[in-house]
Short mmCIF file of C-alpha atoms and ligand atoms in Angstrom, two decimals:
data_model
loop_
_atom_site.label_atom_id
_atom_site.label_comp_id
_atom_site.label_asym_id
_atom_site.label_seq_id
_atom_site.Cartn_x
_atom_site.Cartn_y
_atom_site.Cartn_z
CA MET A 1 20.06 16.05 -23.07
CA ARG A 2 18.81 17.07 -19.04
CA THR A 3 19.72 14.70 -16.56
CA LEU A 4 17.77 13.20 -13.50
CA ILE A 5 19.93 15.17 -10.61
CA LYS A 6 19.39 11.52 -8.78
CA HIS A 7 21.53 11.08 -11.69
CA VAL A 8 23.94 14.34 -11.18
CA LEU A 9 24.35 14.24 -7.37
CA ASN A 10 25.71 10.56 -7.89
CA ARG A 11 28.79 11.02 -10.44
CA THR A 12 31.50 10.18 -9.77
CA GLU A 13 33.64 12.43 -12.67
CA PRO A 14 32.96 16.65 -12.80
CA THR A 15 31.51 16.87 -16.13
CA ASP A 16 32.14 20.25 -18.60
CA SER A 17 28.62 19.71 -20.30
CA LEU A 18 25.56 18.99 -18.18
CA GLU A 19 21.68 20.06 -18.18
CA VAL A 20 18.91 20.19 -15.55
CA ALA A 21 14.88 21.08 -14.66
CA GLY A 22 13.54 21.03 -11.94
CA TRP A 23 11.65 22.87 -9.48
CA VAL A 24 13.09 25.64 -7.56
CA ARG A 25 13.31 24.88 -3.85
CA THR A 26 15.34 28.14 -2.46
CA ARG A 27 16.87 31.08 -3.80
CA ARG A 28 20.00 33.08 -2.35
CA ASP A 29 21.00 36.70 -4.00
CA SER A 30 24.42 37.80 -3.33
CA LYS A 31 25.74 40.58 -5.89
CA ALA A 32 27.52 38.86 -7.94
CA PHE A 33 25.33 35.90 -7.89
CA SER A 34 22.54 33.31 -6.68
CA PHE A 35 22.26 30.09 -5.30
CA ILE A 36 19.53 27.84 -5.94
CA GLU A 37 18.34 24.72 -4.84
CA LEU A 38 17.13 23.11 -7.63
CA ASN A 39 14.96 19.26 -7.24
CA ASP A 40 12.97 17.52 -9.62
CA GLY A 41 11.85 15.07 -7.49
CA SER A 42 14.27 12.41 -8.52
CA CYS A 43 15.82 11.20 -5.04
CA LEU A 44 15.56 13.04 -2.28
CA GLY A 45 18.46 15.60 -2.72
CA ASN A 46 19.08 19.18 -4.48
CA LEU A 47 20.99 20.24 -6.87
CA GLN A 48 22.37 23.59 -5.79
CA ILE A 49 23.21 25.64 -8.98
CA ILE A 50 25.47 29.09 -9.54
CA ALA A 51 24.20 31.72 -11.69
CA ASP A 52 26.41 34.51 -11.40
CA ALA A 53 25.56 37.63 -12.90
CA GLY A 54 25.37 38.40 -16.87
CA ILE A 55 25.13 34.49 -17.98
CA PRO A 56 22.70 33.61 -20.09
CA GLY A 57 18.70 34.09 -18.73
CA TYR A 58 20.58 35.11 -15.40
CA GLU A 59 17.92 38.84 -16.25
CA ASP A 60 14.72 36.21 -15.13
CA VAL A 61 16.50 34.84 -11.27
CA GLN A 62 14.50 37.37 -9.70
CA LYS A 63 12.14 35.97 -10.87
CA MET A 64 12.81 32.37 -9.39
CA THR A 65 11.26 31.60 -6.43
CA THR A 66 9.89 28.57 -3.66
CA GLY A 67 8.44 26.45 -6.68
CA ALA A 68 9.45 27.89 -9.97
CA SER A 69 10.28 25.80 -12.97
CA VAL A 70 13.49 26.51 -13.99
CA ARG A 71 16.29 24.37 -15.99
CA VAL A 72 19.89 24.61 -16.37
CA SER A 73 22.84 24.45 -18.87
CA GLY A 74 26.48 24.39 -17.31
CA LYS A 75 29.42 22.39 -15.47
CA LEU A 76 29.36 20.51 -12.67
CA ILE A 77 32.58 21.28 -10.23
CA PRO A 78 33.71 19.76 -6.57
CA SER A 79 31.99 21.41 -3.75
CA PRO A 80 33.86 23.63 -1.15
CA ALA A 81 30.09 23.97 0.98
CA LYS A 82 29.71 21.05 3.78
CA GLY A 83 27.72 18.12 3.11
CA GLN A 84 27.37 18.50 -0.90
CA ASP A 85 29.88 16.38 -3.59
CA TRP A 86 28.19 18.76 -6.21
CA GLU A 87 27.59 21.74 -7.38
CA MET A 88 26.79 23.39 -10.66
CA GLN A 89 28.01 26.36 -12.53
CA ALA A 90 25.22 27.60 -14.35
CA GLY A 91 26.44 28.07 -18.28
CA SER A 92 22.84 29.37 -19.18
CA ILE A 93 19.19 29.43 -16.72
CA LYS A 94 15.69 29.19 -17.83
CA LEU A 95 12.54 30.22 -16.47
CA LEU A 96 9.84 28.46 -17.11
CA GLY A 97 6.81 28.65 -15.55
CA THR A 98 6.96 31.55 -12.06
CA ALA A 99 5.58 30.72 -9.07
CA PRO A 100 3.39 32.98 -7.26
CA ASP A 101 3.33 34.20 -3.74
CA ASP A 102 0.33 32.32 -3.10
CA TYR A 103 1.91 28.81 -3.71
CA PRO A 104 1.61 26.82 -0.47
CA LEU A 105 5.13 25.72 0.02
CA GLN A 106 7.19 28.64 0.91
CA LYS A 107 8.27 27.45 4.20
CA LYS A 108 8.40 23.83 5.92
CA GLY A 109 6.53 22.21 8.57
CA HIS A 110 3.38 22.29 7.29
CA SER A 111 0.62 19.56 9.05
CA PRO A 112 -0.59 16.97 7.14
CA GLU A 113 -4.02 17.88 7.67
CA PHE A 114 -2.93 20.66 5.66
CA LEU A 115 -1.32 18.78 3.49
CA ARG A 116 -3.64 16.68 2.48
CA SER A 117 -6.24 19.11 1.15
CA ILE A 118 -2.75 20.75 -1.35
CA ALA A 119 -2.63 16.79 -2.93
CA HIS A 120 -2.23 18.23 -6.01
CA LEU A 121 0.70 19.78 -4.27
CA ARG A 122 2.06 17.07 -2.02
CA PRO A 123 4.50 15.35 -3.47
CA ARG A 124 7.09 18.30 -3.91
CA THR A 125 7.71 18.20 -0.35
CA ASN A 126 10.10 16.45 0.25
CA LEU A 127 8.54 13.97 2.85
CA TYR A 128 5.73 12.93 0.75
CA GLY A 129 8.29 13.23 -1.92
CA ALA A 130 10.28 10.17 -0.88
CA ALA A 131 6.88 8.04 0.37
CA PHE A 132 5.63 7.86 -3.39
CA ARG A 133 9.17 7.83 -4.75
CA ILE A 134 9.21 4.37 -1.96
CA ARG A 135 5.31 3.19 -2.95
CA SER A 136 6.92 2.95 -6.50
CA ARG A 137 9.64 0.42 -5.47
CA MET A 138 7.82 -0.67 -3.23
CA ALA A 139 4.90 -2.00 -6.31
CA TYR A 140 8.02 -3.55 -8.07
CA ALA A 141 9.76 -4.87 -5.14
CA VAL A 142 6.15 -5.97 -4.62
CA HIS A 143 6.35 -7.70 -8.49
CA ARG A 144 9.20 -8.93 -8.10
CA PHE A 145 9.31 -11.24 -5.31
CA PHE A 146 5.75 -13.22 -7.39
CA GLN A 147 7.90 -13.81 -10.31
CA GLU A 148 10.99 -14.26 -9.21
CA ARG A 149 9.08 -16.89 -8.19
CA ASP A 150 7.08 -18.30 -11.02
CA PHE A 151 3.67 -16.65 -10.32
CA ILE A 152 1.34 -15.47 -13.12
CA CYS A 153 -0.07 -12.14 -12.65
CA VAL A 154 -3.55 -11.96 -13.59
CA HIS A 155 -4.89 -8.72 -13.70
CA THR A 156 -8.88 -9.24 -12.77
CA PRO A 157 -11.99 -7.52 -12.85
CA ILE A 158 -12.24 -4.15 -11.35
CA ILE A 159 -16.24 -3.57 -12.14
CA THR A 160 -17.83 -7.06 -10.48
CA ALA A 161 -20.90 -8.63 -9.79
CA SER A 162 -19.74 -10.66 -6.60
CA ASP A 163 -19.20 -9.84 -3.43
CA CYS A 164 -16.50 -11.78 -2.26
CA GLU A 165 -16.30 -10.93 1.44
CA GLY A 166 -19.70 -11.18 1.29
CA ALA A 167 -19.83 -7.49 3.62
CA GLY A 168 -22.10 -5.86 1.49
CA GLU A 169 -19.75 -3.46 1.12
CA MET A 170 -19.48 -2.77 -2.84
CA PHE A 171 -20.05 0.52 -4.46
CA ARG A 172 -22.76 0.33 -7.65
CA VAL A 173 -22.10 0.56 -10.53
CA THR A 174 -24.57 1.73 -13.05
CA THR A 175 -25.62 3.95 -15.57
CA LEU A 176 -29.02 4.46 -15.14
CA PRO A 177 -30.80 7.65 -14.66
CA ASP A 178 -32.42 8.31 -10.74
CA GLU A 179 -36.19 8.23 -11.81
CA LYS A 180 -34.77 4.60 -13.28
CA ALA A 181 -32.66 2.87 -9.93
CA ALA A 182 -35.04 0.54 -9.81
CA LYS A 183 -34.92 -1.17 -12.94
CA VAL A 184 -32.05 -3.32 -13.65
CA ALA A 185 -32.26 -5.14 -16.52
CA GLU A 186 -32.61 -1.69 -17.53
CA ASP A 187 -29.19 -1.38 -16.31
CA PHE A 188 -25.09 -1.42 -19.04
CA PHE A 189 -25.20 -4.52 -17.57
CA GLU A 190 -28.76 -6.11 -16.93
CA LYS A 191 -28.08 -6.81 -13.54
CA ARG A 192 -26.20 -5.62 -10.90
CA ALA A 193 -23.10 -4.48 -11.34
CA TYR A 194 -19.87 -3.08 -8.33
CA LEU A 195 -16.86 -2.28 -8.17
CA THR A 196 -14.68 -5.30 -6.46
CA VAL A 197 -13.72 -5.68 -3.05
CA SER A 198 -10.64 -8.11 -4.19
CA GLY A 199 -9.40 -9.81 -7.06
CA GLN A 200 -9.32 -12.58 -4.88
CA LEU A 201 -12.68 -15.15 -6.60
CA GLU A 202 -11.50 -14.74 -10.33
CA GLY A 203 -8.60 -15.54 -9.37
CA GLU A 204 -9.75 -18.97 -7.80
CA THR A 205 -9.86 -19.65 -10.94
CA PHE A 206 -6.57 -18.66 -12.63
CA ALA A 207 -5.19 -20.50 -10.11
CA CYS A 208 -6.47 -23.36 -10.81
CA ALA A 209 -5.19 -24.16 -14.72
CA LEU A 210 -2.29 -21.81 -13.94
CA SER A 211 -1.77 -23.09 -10.38
CA ASN A 212 0.27 -20.09 -8.40
CA ILE A 213 -0.41 -16.85 -9.68
CA TYR A 214 -1.18 -13.40 -8.27
CA THR A 215 -2.97 -10.29 -8.29
CA PHE A 216 -2.08 -5.93 -7.50
CA GLY A 217 -5.20 -3.17 -7.97
CA PRO A 218 -7.31 -1.07 -6.93
CA THR A 219 -9.88 -2.46 -4.56
CA PHE A 220 -13.30 -0.26 -3.54
CA ARG A 221 -14.75 -0.52 0.21
CA ALA A 222 -17.83 1.18 1.31
CA GLU A 223 -17.61 0.86 5.19
CA ASN A 224 -18.16 3.61 7.09
CA SER A 225 -15.17 3.81 8.69
CA ASN A 226 -13.49 6.27 9.20
CA THR A 227 -9.99 5.40 10.67
CA SER A 228 -6.91 5.77 10.50
CA ARG A 229 -5.82 1.97 8.43
CA HIS A 230 -9.33 2.35 6.29
CA ALA A 231 -9.48 4.11 2.58
CA ALA A 232 -12.55 3.52 0.21
CA GLU A 233 -10.49 2.43 -2.76
CA PHE A 234 -6.52 1.07 -1.95
CA TRP A 235 -4.52 -1.04 -3.56
CA MET A 236 -4.08 -5.26 -3.01
CA VAL A 237 -1.54 -7.78 -3.48
CA GLU A 238 -2.97 -11.11 -3.93
CA PRO A 239 -1.61 -14.24 -4.63
CA GLU A 240 -3.90 -17.81 -4.78
CA MET A 241 -1.50 -20.89 -4.96
CA ALA A 242 -3.44 -24.45 -5.89
CA PHE A 243 -1.71 -27.48 -4.31
CA CYS A 244 -1.09 -25.76 -0.97
CA ASP A 245 -2.74 -25.83 1.70
CA LEU A 246 -3.01 -23.14 5.43
CA ALA A 247 0.69 -24.07 6.25
CA GLY A 248 1.70 -23.45 3.08
CA ASP A 249 -0.49 -20.13 2.49
CA MET A 250 1.27 -18.78 5.58
CA ASP A 251 5.08 -19.30 4.45
CA CYS A 252 4.60 -17.18 2.20
CA ALA A 253 2.39 -14.57 3.52
CA GLU A 254 5.40 -14.34 6.31
CA GLU A 255 8.31 -14.55 3.45
CA MET A 256 6.64 -12.14 1.24
CA ILE A 257 6.57 -9.60 4.48
CA ARG A 258 10.30 -10.29 5.49
CA PHE A 259 11.62 -9.92 1.43
CA LEU A 260 9.23 -6.18 1.10
CA VAL A 261 10.69 -5.29 4.22
CA SER A 262 14.50 -5.85 3.52
CA GLU A 263 13.98 -3.75 -0.37
CA ALA A 264 12.35 -0.58 2.59
CA LEU A 265 15.51 -1.26 3.84
CA ALA A 266 17.57 -1.37 1.58
CA ASP A 267 15.61 2.19 0.36
CA PRO A 268 17.77 5.14 -0.07
CA ASP A 269 13.71 7.58 0.83
CA LEU A 270 14.51 5.25 4.52
CA ALA A 271 16.29 7.76 6.19
CA ILE A 272 13.62 10.69 5.85
CA PHE A 273 11.60 8.97 7.54
CA GLU A 274 13.90 7.60 10.01
CA LYS A 275 14.88 11.61 11.16
CA PHE A 276 11.40 12.89 10.97
CA VAL A 277 8.18 10.61 11.53
CA ASP A 278 9.90 7.48 13.76
CA LYS A 279 13.23 7.19 15.02
CA GLY A 280 13.29 3.37 15.78
CA LEU A 281 12.06 2.40 12.17
CA ARG A 282 15.43 0.81 10.66
CA ASP A 283 16.05 -1.04 14.06
CA ARG A 284 12.41 -1.96 14.12
CA LEU A 285 12.41 -3.35 10.60
CA GLU A 286 16.27 -4.57 10.73
CA HIS A 287 14.09 -6.66 14.23
CA VAL A 288 11.62 -8.09 11.78
CA VAL A 289 13.98 -9.43 9.04
CA GLU A 290 16.35 -10.68 11.64
CA LYS A 291 13.59 -12.75 14.33
CA PRO A 292 10.65 -15.68 13.81
CA PHE A 293 7.51 -14.31 13.00
CA GLN A 294 4.98 -15.69 15.48
CA ARG A 295 2.10 -18.43 15.13
CA ILE A 296 -0.68 -18.77 17.08
CA THR A 297 -4.29 -20.19 17.05
CA TYR A 298 -7.47 -17.70 17.95
CA THR A 299 -8.02 -19.99 20.70
CA ASP A 300 -5.21 -19.30 22.08
CA ALA A 301 -5.05 -15.86 20.98
CA VAL A 302 -8.60 -15.18 22.40
CA LYS A 303 -7.21 -17.10 25.37
CA LEU A 304 -4.20 -14.92 26.15
CA LEU A 305 -5.59 -11.62 25.95
CA GLU A 306 -8.36 -12.88 29.41
CA GLY A 307 -5.58 -13.43 30.71
CA SER A 308 -3.56 -10.67 30.04
CA GLY A 309 -5.55 -8.66 32.87
CA LYS A 310 -5.48 -5.26 30.78
CA LYS A 311 -8.44 -2.76 29.80
CA PHE A 312 -9.50 -3.28 26.48
CA GLN A 313 -12.76 -1.32 25.08
CA TYR A 314 -13.71 -3.34 22.97
CA PRO A 315 -14.65 -7.73 24.81
CA VAL A 316 -12.50 -10.10 24.28
CA LYS A 317 -14.46 -13.28 24.06
CA TYR A 318 -14.45 -16.39 21.00
CA GLY A 319 -16.26 -15.96 18.70
CA LEU A 320 -16.32 -11.76 18.58
CA ASN A 321 -13.64 -10.53 15.77
CA LEU A 322 -10.51 -9.26 17.06
CA GLN A 323 -10.14 -5.42 17.11
CA SER A 324 -7.27 -3.50 16.73
CA GLU A 325 -6.71 -3.25 19.90
CA HIS A 326 -6.27 -6.63 20.30
CA GLU A 327 -4.18 -6.99 17.50
CA ARG A 328 -1.39 -4.70 18.82
CA TRP A 329 -1.09 -5.94 22.44
CA LEU A 330 -0.68 -9.21 21.01
CA THR A 331 1.92 -7.63 18.52
CA GLU A 332 3.09 -5.05 19.67
CA GLU A 333 3.29 -5.82 24.17
CA TYR A 334 2.35 -9.66 23.85
CA PHE A 335 5.42 -10.95 20.58
CA LYS A 336 7.10 -7.63 19.83
CA GLN A 337 7.35 -9.45 16.72
CA PRO A 338 4.55 -10.08 13.10
CA THR A 339 2.20 -12.34 14.66
CA THR A 340 -0.23 -15.24 12.49
CA VAL A 341 -3.32 -15.55 14.26
CA TYR A 342 -5.08 -18.51 12.47
CA ASN A 343 -8.25 -21.36 12.50
CA TYR A 344 -10.99 -18.61 12.94
CA PRO A 345 -14.54 -19.49 14.39
CA LYS A 346 -15.95 -19.82 10.96
CA GLU A 347 -18.69 -17.39 12.24
CA ILE A 348 -17.27 -14.70 11.48
CA LYS A 349 -14.95 -15.48 8.15
CA PRO A 350 -17.08 -15.76 4.58
CA PHE A 351 -18.40 -18.54 2.74
CA TYR A 352 -14.63 -19.00 0.67
CA MET A 353 -12.68 -20.76 4.11
CA ARG A 354 -11.90 -24.48 4.44
CA LEU A 355 -13.57 -25.66 7.36
CA ASN A 356 -11.83 -27.53 9.66
CA ASP A 357 -12.77 -31.02 11.01
CA ASP A 358 -13.25 -29.14 13.88
CA GLU A 359 -16.51 -28.18 12.13
CA LYS A 360 -16.42 -24.99 14.49
CA THR A 361 -13.34 -23.37 12.85
CA VAL A 362 -11.69 -22.18 9.45
CA THR A 363 -8.86 -22.36 7.91
CA ALA A 364 -8.40 -18.45 7.66
CA MET A 365 -5.38 -16.74 8.77
CA ASP A 366 -4.52 -12.95 9.85
CA LEU A 367 -0.58 -11.38 9.84
CA LEU A 368 -0.18 -9.02 12.15
CA VAL A 369 2.22 -6.62 12.63
CA PRO A 370 3.28 -3.69 15.60
CA GLY A 371 2.16 -0.38 15.14
CA ILE A 372 -0.74 -1.66 12.53
CA GLY A 373 -2.48 -4.28 13.18
CA GLU A 374 -4.08 -6.88 10.78
CA ILE A 375 -1.54 -6.10 7.11
CA ILE A 376 -2.45 -9.44 5.34
CA GLY A 377 -5.80 -11.58 5.66
CA GLY A 378 -6.30 -15.01 3.72
CA SER A 379 -6.85 -18.73 3.79
CA GLN A 380 -7.38 -22.04 2.56
CA ARG A 381 -9.97 -22.00 -0.11
CA GLU A 382 -12.66 -24.60 0.71
CA GLU A 383 -12.00 -26.99 -2.14
CA ARG A 384 -15.16 -29.59 -1.19
CA TYR A 385 -17.76 -28.85 -3.72
CA ASP A 386 -20.91 -30.11 -1.90
CA VAL A 387 -19.00 -28.05 2.21
CA LEU A 388 -19.05 -24.94 -0.24
CA LEU A 389 -22.59 -25.64 -1.65
CA GLU A 390 -23.61 -26.25 1.83
CA ASN A 391 -21.55 -22.51 2.92
CA PHE A 392 -23.46 -20.62 0.25
CA LYS A 393 -26.53 -22.26 2.24
CA HIS A 394 -25.73 -20.57 5.21
CA HIS A 395 -24.08 -17.50 4.03
CA ASN A 396 -26.87 -16.51 2.14
CA ILE A 397 -25.52 -16.75 -1.59
CA ASP A 398 -27.76 -17.56 -4.65
CA PRO A 399 -25.55 -20.49 -6.16
CA GLU A 400 -26.28 -20.00 -8.87
CA ALA A 401 -24.77 -16.44 -9.04
CA TYR A 402 -21.83 -18.64 -8.20
CA SER A 403 -21.77 -21.58 -10.18
CA TRP A 404 -19.02 -20.67 -12.26
CA TYR A 405 -16.84 -20.11 -8.58
CA ALA A 406 -18.09 -23.75 -8.21
CA ASP A 407 -17.38 -25.12 -10.92
CA LEU A 408 -13.72 -25.34 -9.78
CA ARG A 409 -14.56 -27.67 -7.16
CA LYS A 410 -16.16 -30.22 -9.47
CA PHE A 411 -14.35 -30.01 -12.06
CA GLY A 412 -10.36 -31.35 -10.91
CA THR A 413 -10.50 -29.42 -7.47
CA VAL A 414 -7.87 -29.51 -6.14
CA PRO A 415 -6.57 -28.04 -2.19
CA HIS A 416 -5.83 -24.38 -2.81
CA ALA A 417 -4.51 -20.86 -0.73
CA GLY A 418 -4.23 -17.67 -0.80
CA PHE A 419 -4.30 -14.46 0.58
CA GLY A 420 -4.76 -10.62 0.51
CA LEU A 421 -1.90 -8.34 1.16
CA GLY A 422 -3.02 -4.12 1.89
CA PHE A 423 -0.26 -2.40 -0.58
CA GLU A 424 -0.71 0.61 2.02
CA ARG A 425 -0.99 -0.73 5.44
CA LEU A 426 2.78 -2.74 4.10
CA LEU A 427 4.02 1.42 2.90
CA MET A 428 2.58 2.12 6.83
CA PHE A 429 4.49 -0.58 8.57
CA VAL A 430 8.10 0.47 6.29
CA THR A 431 7.73 3.61 6.56
CA GLY A 432 6.00 4.98 10.19
CA ILE A 433 3.83 6.96 9.01
CA GLN A 434 0.31 6.91 10.59
CA ASN A 435 -2.26 7.33 8.66
CA ILE A 436 -2.69 5.74 4.93
CA ARG A 437 -4.44 8.73 3.90
CA ASP A 438 -0.50 9.73 3.35
CA VAL A 439 0.45 6.82 1.65
CA ILE A 440 -1.90 7.32 -1.43
CA PRO A 441 -1.15 9.78 -3.81
CA PHE A 442 -5.14 10.48 -3.25
CA PRO A 443 -7.05 9.28 -0.45
CA ARG A 444 -10.73 8.28 -0.75
CA THR A 445 -13.14 8.25 2.29
CA PRO A 446 -16.58 8.34 4.12
CA GLY A 447 -17.15 11.95 2.74
CA ASN A 448 -14.05 13.08 0.91
CA CYS A 449 -13.18 11.93 -3.39
CA GLU A 450 -11.27 15.57 -4.20
CA PHE A 451 -9.18 15.63 -7.58
O1 4AD B 501 -8.86 -9.35 5.33
P1 4AD B 501 -9.88 -8.78 4.09
O2 4AD B 501 -10.71 -8.24 3.73
O3 4AD B 501 -9.34 -10.47 2.98
C1 4AD B 501 -9.84 -9.92 1.74
O4 4AD B 501 -10.07 -9.13 0.91
C2 4AD B 501 -9.39 -12.13 0.96
N1 4AD B 501 -9.58 -11.59 -0.02
C3 4AD B 501 -8.31 -11.62 0.62
C4 4AD B 501 -7.22 -13.24 -0.19
O5 4AD B 501 -7.82 -13.60 0.61
N2 4AD B 501 -7.17 -13.54 -1.11
O6 4AD B 501 -8.53 -8.14 3.56
C5 4AD B 501 -7.19 -8.00 3.13
C6 4AD B 501 -6.15 -6.81 3.15
C7 4AD B 501 -6.62 -7.07 4.62
O7 4AD B 501 -5.08 -7.82 5.89
C8 4AD B 501 -5.94 -5.39 4.78
O8 4AD B 501 -4.92 -5.23 4.81
C9 4AD B 501 -6.75 -4.40 3.71
O9 4AD B 501 -6.15 -5.92 2.91
N3 4AD B 501 -7.45 -4.11 4.08
C10 4AD B 501 -7.84 -2.83 3.30
N4 4AD B 501 -6.92 -1.68 2.88
C11 4AD B 501 -6.90 -0.23 3.92
N5 4AD B 501 -8.18 -0.34 3.45
C12 4AD B 501 -9.76 -1.01 3.42
N6 4AD B 501 -10.32 -0.29 3.95
C13 4AD B 501 -8.93 -2.39 3.85
N7 4AD B 501 -9.80 -3.05 4.10
C14 4AD B 501 -8.70 -4.65 3.84
MG1 MG B 502 -9.23 -9.03 7.16
#
């Protein structure tokens, strides 16, 4: 039975019978034996294998170059070498697959750009292996956070006919051949269909039945913004809570971020990001967990920005969207802590947000973090039937197409609220990795759909 190297390295006792398998990171030969550093991706660490000349399979050792796959059985013994507790004395060794000279990961220190061009091989590097292990554990932590608080996981559809954000950034889904592109009635769904930008609207229907729910799935945006924080396909975590207002929504978002950051702090792979990506990472994350988050209204945030004396590239004015540079000033330079901005002007937010009593602002909230800006966007939802119908009008939305959504307000309406966390932005935040393309296995961005 094969043991993962992660478990081998954590052993407290030697053993006479061990089998491991993995990919060769490096090999050194002397006359009488070879040293092989073996990695199987279960953890950052390699297991050092010592293969004496003369063991079964040794004739193939010369072919065990960097990248080759190997299976070894033998003994685990305490290592005399510095920096490792254990090494493996091979009893027999088998070459499974060679890696010829054109294996691209021969030497260390490739640029992120080059590694993106070999996204099928980059998880074999230390840094990307760690990034994708942490991605897996953070996904598990997301489920744990909500499941432990009695939220019910709902799988909302990926193909949809509604545009939640109303921004017209949808990818169309069609089976029509090009020459019939206009004949919507002949299309598969007999109407226009798209990849979802958010599971929220369907999530709301389930919250208005099961109380607290969350979705965690892929979402798609055809926005042509080629930035380090936008992808055309990304994963979103969207809780939705019945009988909840904006304050409860902000509480939940902040508690979730704190929980997820604490989980990241306990992650065995965090150290490599601290060493090679962001020296201050651990301190920064500890600060996030220990200090209270800030909250400020949009109106006050605009006043602060106007009074900052800072030269921004984009204008700051009541009624305009906050740009990334504004968000970063608030959270990096002014508050120096994650900051929730709430009550935005209704004109710059989607139709579903609840209108405040001032009739100028809506109960929107964005949670901003240092280094990134917006990581969460959410709101209390408009639960008043008449006001929602008015909103449809203002936003040019066909009430017929959204009658199911309006029904929630007709039959047993309740105040409810929710938000969306960009999962990749969270990963950037907890690893310090600067580009969204490096925290998603196969990034999709304008002009890029390789693999
Ligand atoms: O602010 P957004 O657009 O909000 C919604 O979609 C709401 N329906 C969520 C809800 O209330 N249930 O997106 C939410 C988050 C953003 O804060 C950001 O972190 C992330 O999703 N996001 C993106 N991440 C990567 N690439 C993109 N193109 C993104 N667009 C949004
Ligand atoms: Mg947003």
